[in-house]
mmCIF file of C-alpha atoms in Angstrom:
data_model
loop_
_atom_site.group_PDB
_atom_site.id
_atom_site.type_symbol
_atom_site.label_atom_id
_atom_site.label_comp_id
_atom_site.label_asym_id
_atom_site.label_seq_id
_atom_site.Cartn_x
_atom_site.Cartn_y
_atom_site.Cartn_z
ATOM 1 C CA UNK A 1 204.552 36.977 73.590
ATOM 2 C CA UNK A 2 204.732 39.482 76.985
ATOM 3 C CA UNK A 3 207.030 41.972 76.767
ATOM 4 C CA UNK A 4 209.914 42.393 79.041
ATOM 5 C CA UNK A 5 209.424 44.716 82.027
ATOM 6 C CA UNK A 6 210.826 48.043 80.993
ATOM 7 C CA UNK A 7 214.291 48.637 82.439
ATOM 8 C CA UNK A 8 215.416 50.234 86.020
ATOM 9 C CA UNK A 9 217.097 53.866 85.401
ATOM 10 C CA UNK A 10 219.073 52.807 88.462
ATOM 11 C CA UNK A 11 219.787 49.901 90.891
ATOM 12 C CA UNK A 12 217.733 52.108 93.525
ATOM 13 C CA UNK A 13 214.828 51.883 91.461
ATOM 14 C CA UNK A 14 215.006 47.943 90.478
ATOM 15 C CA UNK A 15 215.830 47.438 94.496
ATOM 16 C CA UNK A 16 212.530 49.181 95.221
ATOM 17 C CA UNK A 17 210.558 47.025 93.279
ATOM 18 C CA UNK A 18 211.791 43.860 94.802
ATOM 19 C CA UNK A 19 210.460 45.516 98.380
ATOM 20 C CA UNK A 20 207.459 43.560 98.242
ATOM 21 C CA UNK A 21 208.663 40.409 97.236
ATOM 22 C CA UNK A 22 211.697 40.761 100.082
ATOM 23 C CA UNK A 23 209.028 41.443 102.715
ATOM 24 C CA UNK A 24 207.272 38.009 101.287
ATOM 25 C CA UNK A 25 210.449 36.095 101.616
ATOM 26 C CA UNK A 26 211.377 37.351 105.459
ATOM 27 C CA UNK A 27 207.450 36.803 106.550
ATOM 28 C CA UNK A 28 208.052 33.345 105.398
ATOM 29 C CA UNK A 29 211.529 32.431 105.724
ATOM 30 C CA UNK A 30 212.134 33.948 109.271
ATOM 31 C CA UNK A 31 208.888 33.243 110.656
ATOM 32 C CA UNK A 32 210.451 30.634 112.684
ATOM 33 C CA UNK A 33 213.275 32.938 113.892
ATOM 34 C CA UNK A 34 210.441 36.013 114.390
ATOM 35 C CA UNK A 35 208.534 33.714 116.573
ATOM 36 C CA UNK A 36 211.204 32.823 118.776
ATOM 37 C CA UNK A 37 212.151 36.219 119.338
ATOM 38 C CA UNK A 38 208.447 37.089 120.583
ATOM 39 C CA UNK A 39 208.842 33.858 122.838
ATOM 40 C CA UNK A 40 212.026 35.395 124.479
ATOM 41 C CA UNK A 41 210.405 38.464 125.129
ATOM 42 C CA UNK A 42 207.729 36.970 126.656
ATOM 43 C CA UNK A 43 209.121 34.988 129.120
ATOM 44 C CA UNK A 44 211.850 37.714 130.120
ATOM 45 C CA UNK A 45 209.373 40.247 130.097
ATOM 46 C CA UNK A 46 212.240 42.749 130.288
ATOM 47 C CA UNK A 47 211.814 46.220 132.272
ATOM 48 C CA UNK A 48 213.319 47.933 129.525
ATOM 49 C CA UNK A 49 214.605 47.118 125.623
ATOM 50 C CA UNK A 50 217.849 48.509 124.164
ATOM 51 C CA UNK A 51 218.722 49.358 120.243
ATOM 52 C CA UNK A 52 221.905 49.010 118.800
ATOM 53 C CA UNK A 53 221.843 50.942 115.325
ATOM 54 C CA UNK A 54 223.372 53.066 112.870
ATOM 55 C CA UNK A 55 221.601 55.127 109.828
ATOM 56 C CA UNK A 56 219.014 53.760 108.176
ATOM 57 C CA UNK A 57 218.766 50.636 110.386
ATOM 58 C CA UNK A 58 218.360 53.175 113.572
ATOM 59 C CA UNK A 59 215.601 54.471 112.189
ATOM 60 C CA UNK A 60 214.041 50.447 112.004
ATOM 61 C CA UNK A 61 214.959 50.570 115.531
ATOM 62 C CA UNK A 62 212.909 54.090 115.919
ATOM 63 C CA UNK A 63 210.442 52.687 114.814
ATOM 64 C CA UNK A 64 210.505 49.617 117.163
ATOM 65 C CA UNK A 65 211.085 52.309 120.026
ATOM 66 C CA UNK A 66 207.418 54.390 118.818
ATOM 67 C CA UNK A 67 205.745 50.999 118.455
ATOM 68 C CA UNK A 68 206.574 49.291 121.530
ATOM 69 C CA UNK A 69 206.118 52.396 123.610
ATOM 70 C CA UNK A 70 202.677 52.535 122.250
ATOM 71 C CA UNK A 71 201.356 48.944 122.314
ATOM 72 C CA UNK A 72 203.137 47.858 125.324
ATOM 73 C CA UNK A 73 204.446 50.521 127.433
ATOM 74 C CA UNK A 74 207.678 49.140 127.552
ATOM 75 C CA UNK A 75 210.643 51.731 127.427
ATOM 76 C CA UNK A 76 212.769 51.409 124.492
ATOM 77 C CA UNK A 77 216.121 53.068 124.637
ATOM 78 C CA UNK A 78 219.279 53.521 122.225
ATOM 79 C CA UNK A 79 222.437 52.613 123.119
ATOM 80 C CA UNK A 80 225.278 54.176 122.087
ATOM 81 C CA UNK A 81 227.550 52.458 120.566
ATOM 82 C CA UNK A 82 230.740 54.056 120.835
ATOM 83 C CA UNK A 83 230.324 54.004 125.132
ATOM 84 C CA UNK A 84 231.618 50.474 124.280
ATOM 85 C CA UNK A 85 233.482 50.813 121.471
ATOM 86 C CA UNK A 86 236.118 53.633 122.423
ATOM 87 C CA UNK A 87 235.240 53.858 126.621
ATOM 88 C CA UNK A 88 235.083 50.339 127.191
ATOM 89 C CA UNK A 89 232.099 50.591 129.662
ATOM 90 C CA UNK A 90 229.376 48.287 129.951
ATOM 91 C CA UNK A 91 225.825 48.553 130.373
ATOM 92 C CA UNK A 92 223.583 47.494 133.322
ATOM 93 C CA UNK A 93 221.330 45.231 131.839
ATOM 94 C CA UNK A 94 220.502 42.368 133.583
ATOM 95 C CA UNK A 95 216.461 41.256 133.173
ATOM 96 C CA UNK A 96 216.426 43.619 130.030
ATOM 97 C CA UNK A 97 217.000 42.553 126.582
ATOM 98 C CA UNK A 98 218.892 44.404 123.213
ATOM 99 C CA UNK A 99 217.717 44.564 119.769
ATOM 100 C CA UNK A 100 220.801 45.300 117.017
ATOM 101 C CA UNK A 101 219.462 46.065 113.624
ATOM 102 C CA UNK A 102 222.707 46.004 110.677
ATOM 103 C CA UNK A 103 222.391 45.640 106.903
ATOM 104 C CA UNK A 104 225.694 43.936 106.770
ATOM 105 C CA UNK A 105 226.680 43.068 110.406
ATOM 106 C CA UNK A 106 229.979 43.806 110.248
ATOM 107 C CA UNK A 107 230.524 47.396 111.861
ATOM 108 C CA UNK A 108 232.865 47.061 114.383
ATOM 109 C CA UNK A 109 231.251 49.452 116.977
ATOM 110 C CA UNK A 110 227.543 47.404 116.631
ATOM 111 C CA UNK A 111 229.365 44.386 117.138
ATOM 112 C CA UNK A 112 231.353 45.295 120.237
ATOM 113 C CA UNK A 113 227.802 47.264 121.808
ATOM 114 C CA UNK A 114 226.079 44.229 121.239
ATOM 115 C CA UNK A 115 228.516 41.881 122.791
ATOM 116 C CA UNK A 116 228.647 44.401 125.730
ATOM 117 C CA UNK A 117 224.755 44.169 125.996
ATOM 118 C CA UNK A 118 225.255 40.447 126.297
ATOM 119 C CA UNK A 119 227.925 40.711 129.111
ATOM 120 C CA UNK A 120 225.924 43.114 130.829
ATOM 121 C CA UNK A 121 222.689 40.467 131.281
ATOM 122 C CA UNK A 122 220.704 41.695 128.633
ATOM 123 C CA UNK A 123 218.851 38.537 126.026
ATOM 124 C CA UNK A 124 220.190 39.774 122.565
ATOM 125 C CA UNK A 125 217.972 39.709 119.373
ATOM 126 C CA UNK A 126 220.009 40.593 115.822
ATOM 127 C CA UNK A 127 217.835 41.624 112.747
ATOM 128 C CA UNK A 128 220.633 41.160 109.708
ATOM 129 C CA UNK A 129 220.541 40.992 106.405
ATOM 130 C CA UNK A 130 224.373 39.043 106.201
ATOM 131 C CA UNK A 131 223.579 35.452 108.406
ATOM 132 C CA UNK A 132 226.979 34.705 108.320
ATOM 133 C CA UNK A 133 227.678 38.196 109.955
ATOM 134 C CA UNK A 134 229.539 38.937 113.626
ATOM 135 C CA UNK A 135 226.453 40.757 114.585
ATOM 136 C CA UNK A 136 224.653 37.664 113.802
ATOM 137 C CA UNK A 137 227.261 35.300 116.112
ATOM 138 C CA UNK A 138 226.771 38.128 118.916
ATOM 139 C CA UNK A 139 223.042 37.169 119.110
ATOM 140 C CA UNK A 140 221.241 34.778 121.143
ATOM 141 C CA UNK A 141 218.702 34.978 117.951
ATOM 142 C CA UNK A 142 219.240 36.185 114.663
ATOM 143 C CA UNK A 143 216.782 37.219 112.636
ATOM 144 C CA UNK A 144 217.559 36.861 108.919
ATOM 145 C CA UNK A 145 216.420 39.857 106.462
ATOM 146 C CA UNK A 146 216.550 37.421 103.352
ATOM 147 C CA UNK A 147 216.081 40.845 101.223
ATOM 148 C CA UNK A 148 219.394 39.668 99.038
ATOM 149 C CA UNK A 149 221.956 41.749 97.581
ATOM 150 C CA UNK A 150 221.435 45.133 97.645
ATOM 151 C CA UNK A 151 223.987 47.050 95.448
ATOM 152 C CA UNK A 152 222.409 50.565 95.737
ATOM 153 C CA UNK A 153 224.581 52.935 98.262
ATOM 154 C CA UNK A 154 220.981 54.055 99.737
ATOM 155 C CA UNK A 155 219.227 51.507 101.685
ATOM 156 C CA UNK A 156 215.526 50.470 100.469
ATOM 157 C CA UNK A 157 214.480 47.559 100.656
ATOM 158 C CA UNK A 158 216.442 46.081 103.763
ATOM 159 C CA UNK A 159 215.378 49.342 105.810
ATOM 160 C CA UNK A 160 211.563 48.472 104.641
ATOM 161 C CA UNK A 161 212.708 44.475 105.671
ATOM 162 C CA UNK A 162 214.414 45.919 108.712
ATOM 163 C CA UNK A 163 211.420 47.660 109.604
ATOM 164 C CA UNK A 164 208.952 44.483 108.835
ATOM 165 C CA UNK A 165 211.205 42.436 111.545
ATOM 166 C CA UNK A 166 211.084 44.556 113.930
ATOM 167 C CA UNK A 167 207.380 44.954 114.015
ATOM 168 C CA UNK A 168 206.963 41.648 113.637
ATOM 169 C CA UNK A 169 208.758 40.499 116.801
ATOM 170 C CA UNK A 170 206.850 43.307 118.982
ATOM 171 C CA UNK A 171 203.978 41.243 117.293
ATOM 172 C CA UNK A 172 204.887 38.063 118.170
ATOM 173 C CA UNK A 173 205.620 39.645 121.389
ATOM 174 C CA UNK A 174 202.762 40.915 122.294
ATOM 175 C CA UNK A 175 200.719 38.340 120.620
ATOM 176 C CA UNK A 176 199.036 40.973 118.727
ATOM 177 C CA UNK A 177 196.847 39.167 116.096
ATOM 178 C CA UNK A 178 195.873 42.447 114.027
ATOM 179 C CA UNK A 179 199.422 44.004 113.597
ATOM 180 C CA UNK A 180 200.589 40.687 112.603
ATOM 181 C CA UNK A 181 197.764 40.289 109.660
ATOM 182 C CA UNK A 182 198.854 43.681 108.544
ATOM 183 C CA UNK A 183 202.572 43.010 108.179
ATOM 184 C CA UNK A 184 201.383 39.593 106.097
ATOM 185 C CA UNK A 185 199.034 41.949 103.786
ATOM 186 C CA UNK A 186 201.246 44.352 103.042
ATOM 187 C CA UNK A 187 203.357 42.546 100.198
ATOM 188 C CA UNK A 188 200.296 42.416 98.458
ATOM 189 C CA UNK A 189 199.317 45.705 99.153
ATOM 190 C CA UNK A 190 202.300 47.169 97.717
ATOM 191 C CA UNK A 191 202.447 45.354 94.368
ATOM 192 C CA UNK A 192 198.978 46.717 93.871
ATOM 193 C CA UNK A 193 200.365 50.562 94.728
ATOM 194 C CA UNK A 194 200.602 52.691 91.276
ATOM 195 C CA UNK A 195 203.886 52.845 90.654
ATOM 196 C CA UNK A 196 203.912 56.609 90.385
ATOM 197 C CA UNK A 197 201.879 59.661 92.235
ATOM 198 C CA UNK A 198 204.594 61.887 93.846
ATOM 199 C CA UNK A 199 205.371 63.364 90.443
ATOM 200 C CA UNK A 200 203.842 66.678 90.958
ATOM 201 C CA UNK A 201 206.120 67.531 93.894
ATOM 202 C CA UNK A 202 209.115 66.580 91.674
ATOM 203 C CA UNK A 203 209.672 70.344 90.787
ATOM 204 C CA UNK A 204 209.654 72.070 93.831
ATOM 205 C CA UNK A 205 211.861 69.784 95.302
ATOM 206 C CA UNK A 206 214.710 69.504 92.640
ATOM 207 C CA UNK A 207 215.282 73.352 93.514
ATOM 208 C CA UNK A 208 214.448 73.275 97.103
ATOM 209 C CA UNK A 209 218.080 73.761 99.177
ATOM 210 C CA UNK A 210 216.690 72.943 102.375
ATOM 211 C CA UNK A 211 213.768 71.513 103.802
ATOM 212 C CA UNK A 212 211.848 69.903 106.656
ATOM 213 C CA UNK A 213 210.323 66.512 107.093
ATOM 214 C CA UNK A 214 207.789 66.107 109.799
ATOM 215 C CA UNK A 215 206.159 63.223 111.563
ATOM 216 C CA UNK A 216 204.659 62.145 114.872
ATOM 217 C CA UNK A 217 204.289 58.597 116.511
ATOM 218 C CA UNK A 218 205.265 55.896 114.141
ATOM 219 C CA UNK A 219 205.613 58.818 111.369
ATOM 220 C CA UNK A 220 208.285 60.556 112.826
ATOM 221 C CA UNK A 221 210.902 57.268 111.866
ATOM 222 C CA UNK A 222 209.680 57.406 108.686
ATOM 223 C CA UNK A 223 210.554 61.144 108.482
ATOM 224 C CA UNK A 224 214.023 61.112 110.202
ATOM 225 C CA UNK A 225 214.706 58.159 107.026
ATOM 226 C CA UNK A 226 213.690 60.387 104.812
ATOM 227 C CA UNK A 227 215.509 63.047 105.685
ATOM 228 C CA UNK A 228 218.700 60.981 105.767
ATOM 229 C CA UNK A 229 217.639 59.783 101.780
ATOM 230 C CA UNK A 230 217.069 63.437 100.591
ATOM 231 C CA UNK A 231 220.782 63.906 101.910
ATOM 232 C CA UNK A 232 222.501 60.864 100.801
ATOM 233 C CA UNK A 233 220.713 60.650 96.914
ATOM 234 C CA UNK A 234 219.986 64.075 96.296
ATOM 235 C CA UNK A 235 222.439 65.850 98.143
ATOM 236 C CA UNK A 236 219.756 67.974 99.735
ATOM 237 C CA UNK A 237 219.592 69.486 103.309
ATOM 238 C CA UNK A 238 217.357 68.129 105.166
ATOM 239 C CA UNK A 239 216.517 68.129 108.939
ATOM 240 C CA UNK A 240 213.053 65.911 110.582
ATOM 241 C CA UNK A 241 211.637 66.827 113.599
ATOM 242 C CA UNK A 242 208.182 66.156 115.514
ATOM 243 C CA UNK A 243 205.544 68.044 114.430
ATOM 244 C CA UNK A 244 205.959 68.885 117.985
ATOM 245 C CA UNK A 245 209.277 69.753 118.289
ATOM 246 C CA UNK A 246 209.155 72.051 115.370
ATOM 247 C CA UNK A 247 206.760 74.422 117.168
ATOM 248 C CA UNK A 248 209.708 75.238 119.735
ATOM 249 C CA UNK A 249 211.472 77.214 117.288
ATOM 250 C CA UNK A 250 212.536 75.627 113.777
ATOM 251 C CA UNK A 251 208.680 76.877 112.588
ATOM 252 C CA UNK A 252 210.201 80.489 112.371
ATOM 253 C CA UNK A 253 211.740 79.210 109.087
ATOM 254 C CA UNK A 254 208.591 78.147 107.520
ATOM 255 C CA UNK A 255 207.766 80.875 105.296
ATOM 256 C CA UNK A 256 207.875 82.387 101.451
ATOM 257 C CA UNK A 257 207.669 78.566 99.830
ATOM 258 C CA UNK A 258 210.062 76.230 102.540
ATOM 259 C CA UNK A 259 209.434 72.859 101.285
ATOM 260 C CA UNK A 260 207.596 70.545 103.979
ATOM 261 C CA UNK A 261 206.949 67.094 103.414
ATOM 262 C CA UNK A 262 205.028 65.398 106.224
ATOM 263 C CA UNK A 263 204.165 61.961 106.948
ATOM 264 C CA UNK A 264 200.780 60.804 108.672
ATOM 265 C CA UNK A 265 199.290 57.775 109.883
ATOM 266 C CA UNK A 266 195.825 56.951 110.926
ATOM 267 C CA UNK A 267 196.168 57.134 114.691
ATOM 268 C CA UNK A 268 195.653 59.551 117.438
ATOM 269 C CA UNK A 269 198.524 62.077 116.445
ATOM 270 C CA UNK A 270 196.461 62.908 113.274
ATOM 271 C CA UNK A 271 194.403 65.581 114.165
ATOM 272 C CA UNK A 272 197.223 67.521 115.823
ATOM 273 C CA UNK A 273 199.600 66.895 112.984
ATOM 274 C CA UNK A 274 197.022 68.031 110.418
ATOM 275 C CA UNK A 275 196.430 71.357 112.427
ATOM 276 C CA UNK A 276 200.286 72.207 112.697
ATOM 277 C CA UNK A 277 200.233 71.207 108.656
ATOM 278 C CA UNK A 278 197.259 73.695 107.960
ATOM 279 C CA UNK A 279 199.161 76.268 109.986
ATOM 280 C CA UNK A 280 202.556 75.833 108.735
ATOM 281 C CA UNK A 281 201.093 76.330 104.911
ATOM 282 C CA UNK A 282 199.390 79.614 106.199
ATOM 283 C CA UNK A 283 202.918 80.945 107.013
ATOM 284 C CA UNK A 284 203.892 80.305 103.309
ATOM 285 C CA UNK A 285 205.394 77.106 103.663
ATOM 286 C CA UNK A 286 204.860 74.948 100.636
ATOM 287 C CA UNK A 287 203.298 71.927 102.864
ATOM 288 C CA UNK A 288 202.714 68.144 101.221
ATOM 289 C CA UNK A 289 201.380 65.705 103.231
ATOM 290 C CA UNK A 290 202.385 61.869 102.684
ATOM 291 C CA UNK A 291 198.508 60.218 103.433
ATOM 292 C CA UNK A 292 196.624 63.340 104.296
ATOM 293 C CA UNK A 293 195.070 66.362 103.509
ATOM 294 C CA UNK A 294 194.720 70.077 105.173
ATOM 295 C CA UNK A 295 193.928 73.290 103.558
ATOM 296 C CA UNK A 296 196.982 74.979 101.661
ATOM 297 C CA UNK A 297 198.574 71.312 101.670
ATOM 298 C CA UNK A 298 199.237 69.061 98.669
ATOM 299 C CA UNK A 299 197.927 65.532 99.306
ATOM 300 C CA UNK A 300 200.957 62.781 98.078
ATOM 301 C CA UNK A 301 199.247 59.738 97.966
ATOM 302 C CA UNK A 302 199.726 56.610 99.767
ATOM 303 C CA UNK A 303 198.356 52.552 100.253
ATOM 304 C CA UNK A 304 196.052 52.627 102.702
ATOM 305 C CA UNK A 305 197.226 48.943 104.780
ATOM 306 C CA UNK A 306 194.414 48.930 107.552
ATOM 307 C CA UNK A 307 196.879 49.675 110.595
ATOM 308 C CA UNK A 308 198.904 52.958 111.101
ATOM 309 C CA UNK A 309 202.240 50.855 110.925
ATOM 310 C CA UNK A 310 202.029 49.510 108.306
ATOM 311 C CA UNK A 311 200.593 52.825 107.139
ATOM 312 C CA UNK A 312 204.435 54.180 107.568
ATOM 313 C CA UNK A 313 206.043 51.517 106.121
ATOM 314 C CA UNK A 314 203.623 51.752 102.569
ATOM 315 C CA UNK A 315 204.679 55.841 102.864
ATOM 316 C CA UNK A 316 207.820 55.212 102.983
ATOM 317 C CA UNK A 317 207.897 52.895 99.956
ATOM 318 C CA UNK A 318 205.960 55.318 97.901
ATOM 319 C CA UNK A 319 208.806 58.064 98.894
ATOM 320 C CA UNK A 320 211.326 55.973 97.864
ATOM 321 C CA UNK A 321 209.901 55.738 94.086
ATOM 322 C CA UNK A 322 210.040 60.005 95.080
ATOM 323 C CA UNK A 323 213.443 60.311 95.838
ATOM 324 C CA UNK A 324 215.138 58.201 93.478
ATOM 325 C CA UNK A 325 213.212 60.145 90.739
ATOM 326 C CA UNK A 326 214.190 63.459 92.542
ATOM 327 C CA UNK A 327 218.016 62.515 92.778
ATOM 328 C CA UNK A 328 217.982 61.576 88.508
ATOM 329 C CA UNK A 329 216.193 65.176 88.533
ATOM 330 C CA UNK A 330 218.999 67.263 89.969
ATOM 331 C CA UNK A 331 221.515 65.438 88.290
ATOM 332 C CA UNK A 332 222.611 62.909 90.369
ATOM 333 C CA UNK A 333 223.259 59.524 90.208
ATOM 334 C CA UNK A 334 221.118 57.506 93.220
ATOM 335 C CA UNK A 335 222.917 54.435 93.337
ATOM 336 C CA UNK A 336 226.292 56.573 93.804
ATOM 337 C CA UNK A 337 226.010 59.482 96.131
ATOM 338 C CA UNK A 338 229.393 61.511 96.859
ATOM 339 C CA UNK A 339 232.198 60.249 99.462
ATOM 340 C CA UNK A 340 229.917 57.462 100.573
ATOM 341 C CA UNK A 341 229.866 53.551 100.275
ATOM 342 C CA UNK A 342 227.610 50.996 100.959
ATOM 343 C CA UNK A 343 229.019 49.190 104.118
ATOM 344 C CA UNK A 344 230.177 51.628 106.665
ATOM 345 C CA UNK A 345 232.386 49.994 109.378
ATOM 346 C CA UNK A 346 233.041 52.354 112.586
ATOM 347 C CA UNK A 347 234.559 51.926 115.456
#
């Protein structure tokens, strides 16, 4: 007789397996709702495209942002929420339309920006993981997640389900036939990943107390994520930047073993994020590179997908498996970070 699988040490860790089969279920499940999205997009054509986000799920949406800016030239901006939640105003939108990505749909200030997106003439589009939600009822189409529960404080598998949807739709969109085959390989792509290859980072990082995490393009939303997951799980400072931006001043700190972890995609930031990686370890920084290798650099390995967005998504996946080891590793328990819960409602 098989054996059992060998059991999760944490609900983080059993919720990151199930990110293959969740992106399976939305691919299928919400194709319908996916597709209509695209449709609305492409008869409105809209000027412009806001986000409505918090945490993880804003970094779905900064994703959407990189993505759309690149394959379509369409601006992509973030609202903030709280201009309609606490001042009441609402935003010019008419001809444009607003894309509100929520786990549970509930927070208070998402709802209201949304609904003031709405009255301001913008086409709404909700991705949402709770159908039943008032984020969902705010939306002319809602966009199910269909990751199920996720019990975890940290958000896995609906940010990598958030992140799916929201590509999707620019593909539908933009009736772009190869990002679309590369969202519908990448379930299988993942459950064919080893489950392990970060390991040998594991030490430097459970002592590290501070740290940067770089990315450009389409890599920079994975590394703002993980930056927020290193502070929520591991209780570890860290801050994500461009590999740009860094250069204006946060570089000075790279020196004498500062932990970098970068992420890179196969695109045309590459070569200029692999030079600032090469000179960053020459300071002294201790430099790892998520799908890429420099000199002075440790390579962390990553499933190659065939497109550099879904190139981020498998990276971020793989850190995941990282930084759920990494928070057992100092101590901590992943599924139960400090003064935090899993549905945040502001106002």
């Amino acid at each position: 007789m098989p054996s059992d699988p060998p059991r999760a040490a944490s609900l983080m860790q059993a919720e990151i397996a199930e990110i293959p089969d969740a992106i399976e279920r939305l691919l299928i499940g919400s194709a319908g709702a996916i597709a209509d999205a695209g449709a609305l997009l492409r008869r409105l054509s809209p000027p412009v495209v806001a986000t409505v986000a918090r945490g993880s799920s804003d970094h779905a949406a900064s994703l959407f942002k990189i993505a759309c800016e690149i394959l379509s030239g369409v601006p992509v901006t973030s609202l903030g929420p709280s201009t309609a939640s606490i001042y009441g105003t609402v935003p010019r939108l008419a001809g444009a339309a607003a894309l509100a990505v929520s786990q549970s749909g509930r927070s208070p200030d998402l709802v209201t920006a949304l609904q003031a997106a709405r009255q301001g003439g913008a086409a709404t589009i909700a991705i949402v993981n709770a159908e039943g939600s008032p984020l969902a009822e705010a939306a002319d189409i809602t966009i199910p997640l269909r990751a199920g529960p996720e019990r975890s404080v940290a958000a896995t598998k609906t940010f990598v389900g958030s992140a799916v949807a929201a590509l999707g739709v620019l593909a539908a969109w933009r009736e772009d036939a190869a990002l679309q085959e590369a969202l519908h390989r990448l379930p299988a792509i993942l459950r064919a990943a080893p489950p392990a290859g970060w390991s040998g980072a594991l030490v430097e990082f459970a002592s590290a107390s501070s740290l940067y995490v770089l990315g450009r393009g389409p890599g920079l939303a994975m590394a703002m994520e993980a930056a927020l997951k290193f502070k929520e799980t591991s209780i570890l400072h860290a801050e994500a930047f461009s590999s740009a931006e860094v250069q204006h001043g946060p570089m000075s700190l790279v020196q004498a073993g500062f932990p970098v972890l970068a992420f890179l995609q196969g695109d045309a930031a590459r070569p200029g994020m692999l030079a600032t990686m090469t000179q960053l370890a020459a300071q002294g920084g201790r430099v790892f590179l998520a799908g890429g290798e420099a000199p002075g650099a440790v390579t962390l390995p990553v499933p190659v997908t065939g497109h550099p967005l879904t190139d981020c998504i498998a990276a971020i996946a793989a850190f995941y498996r990282f930084v759920e080891a990494l928070s057992r590793a100092r101590g901590l328990d992943p599924d139960n970070p400090p003064h935090l819960r899993k549905v945040t409602e502001t106002l």
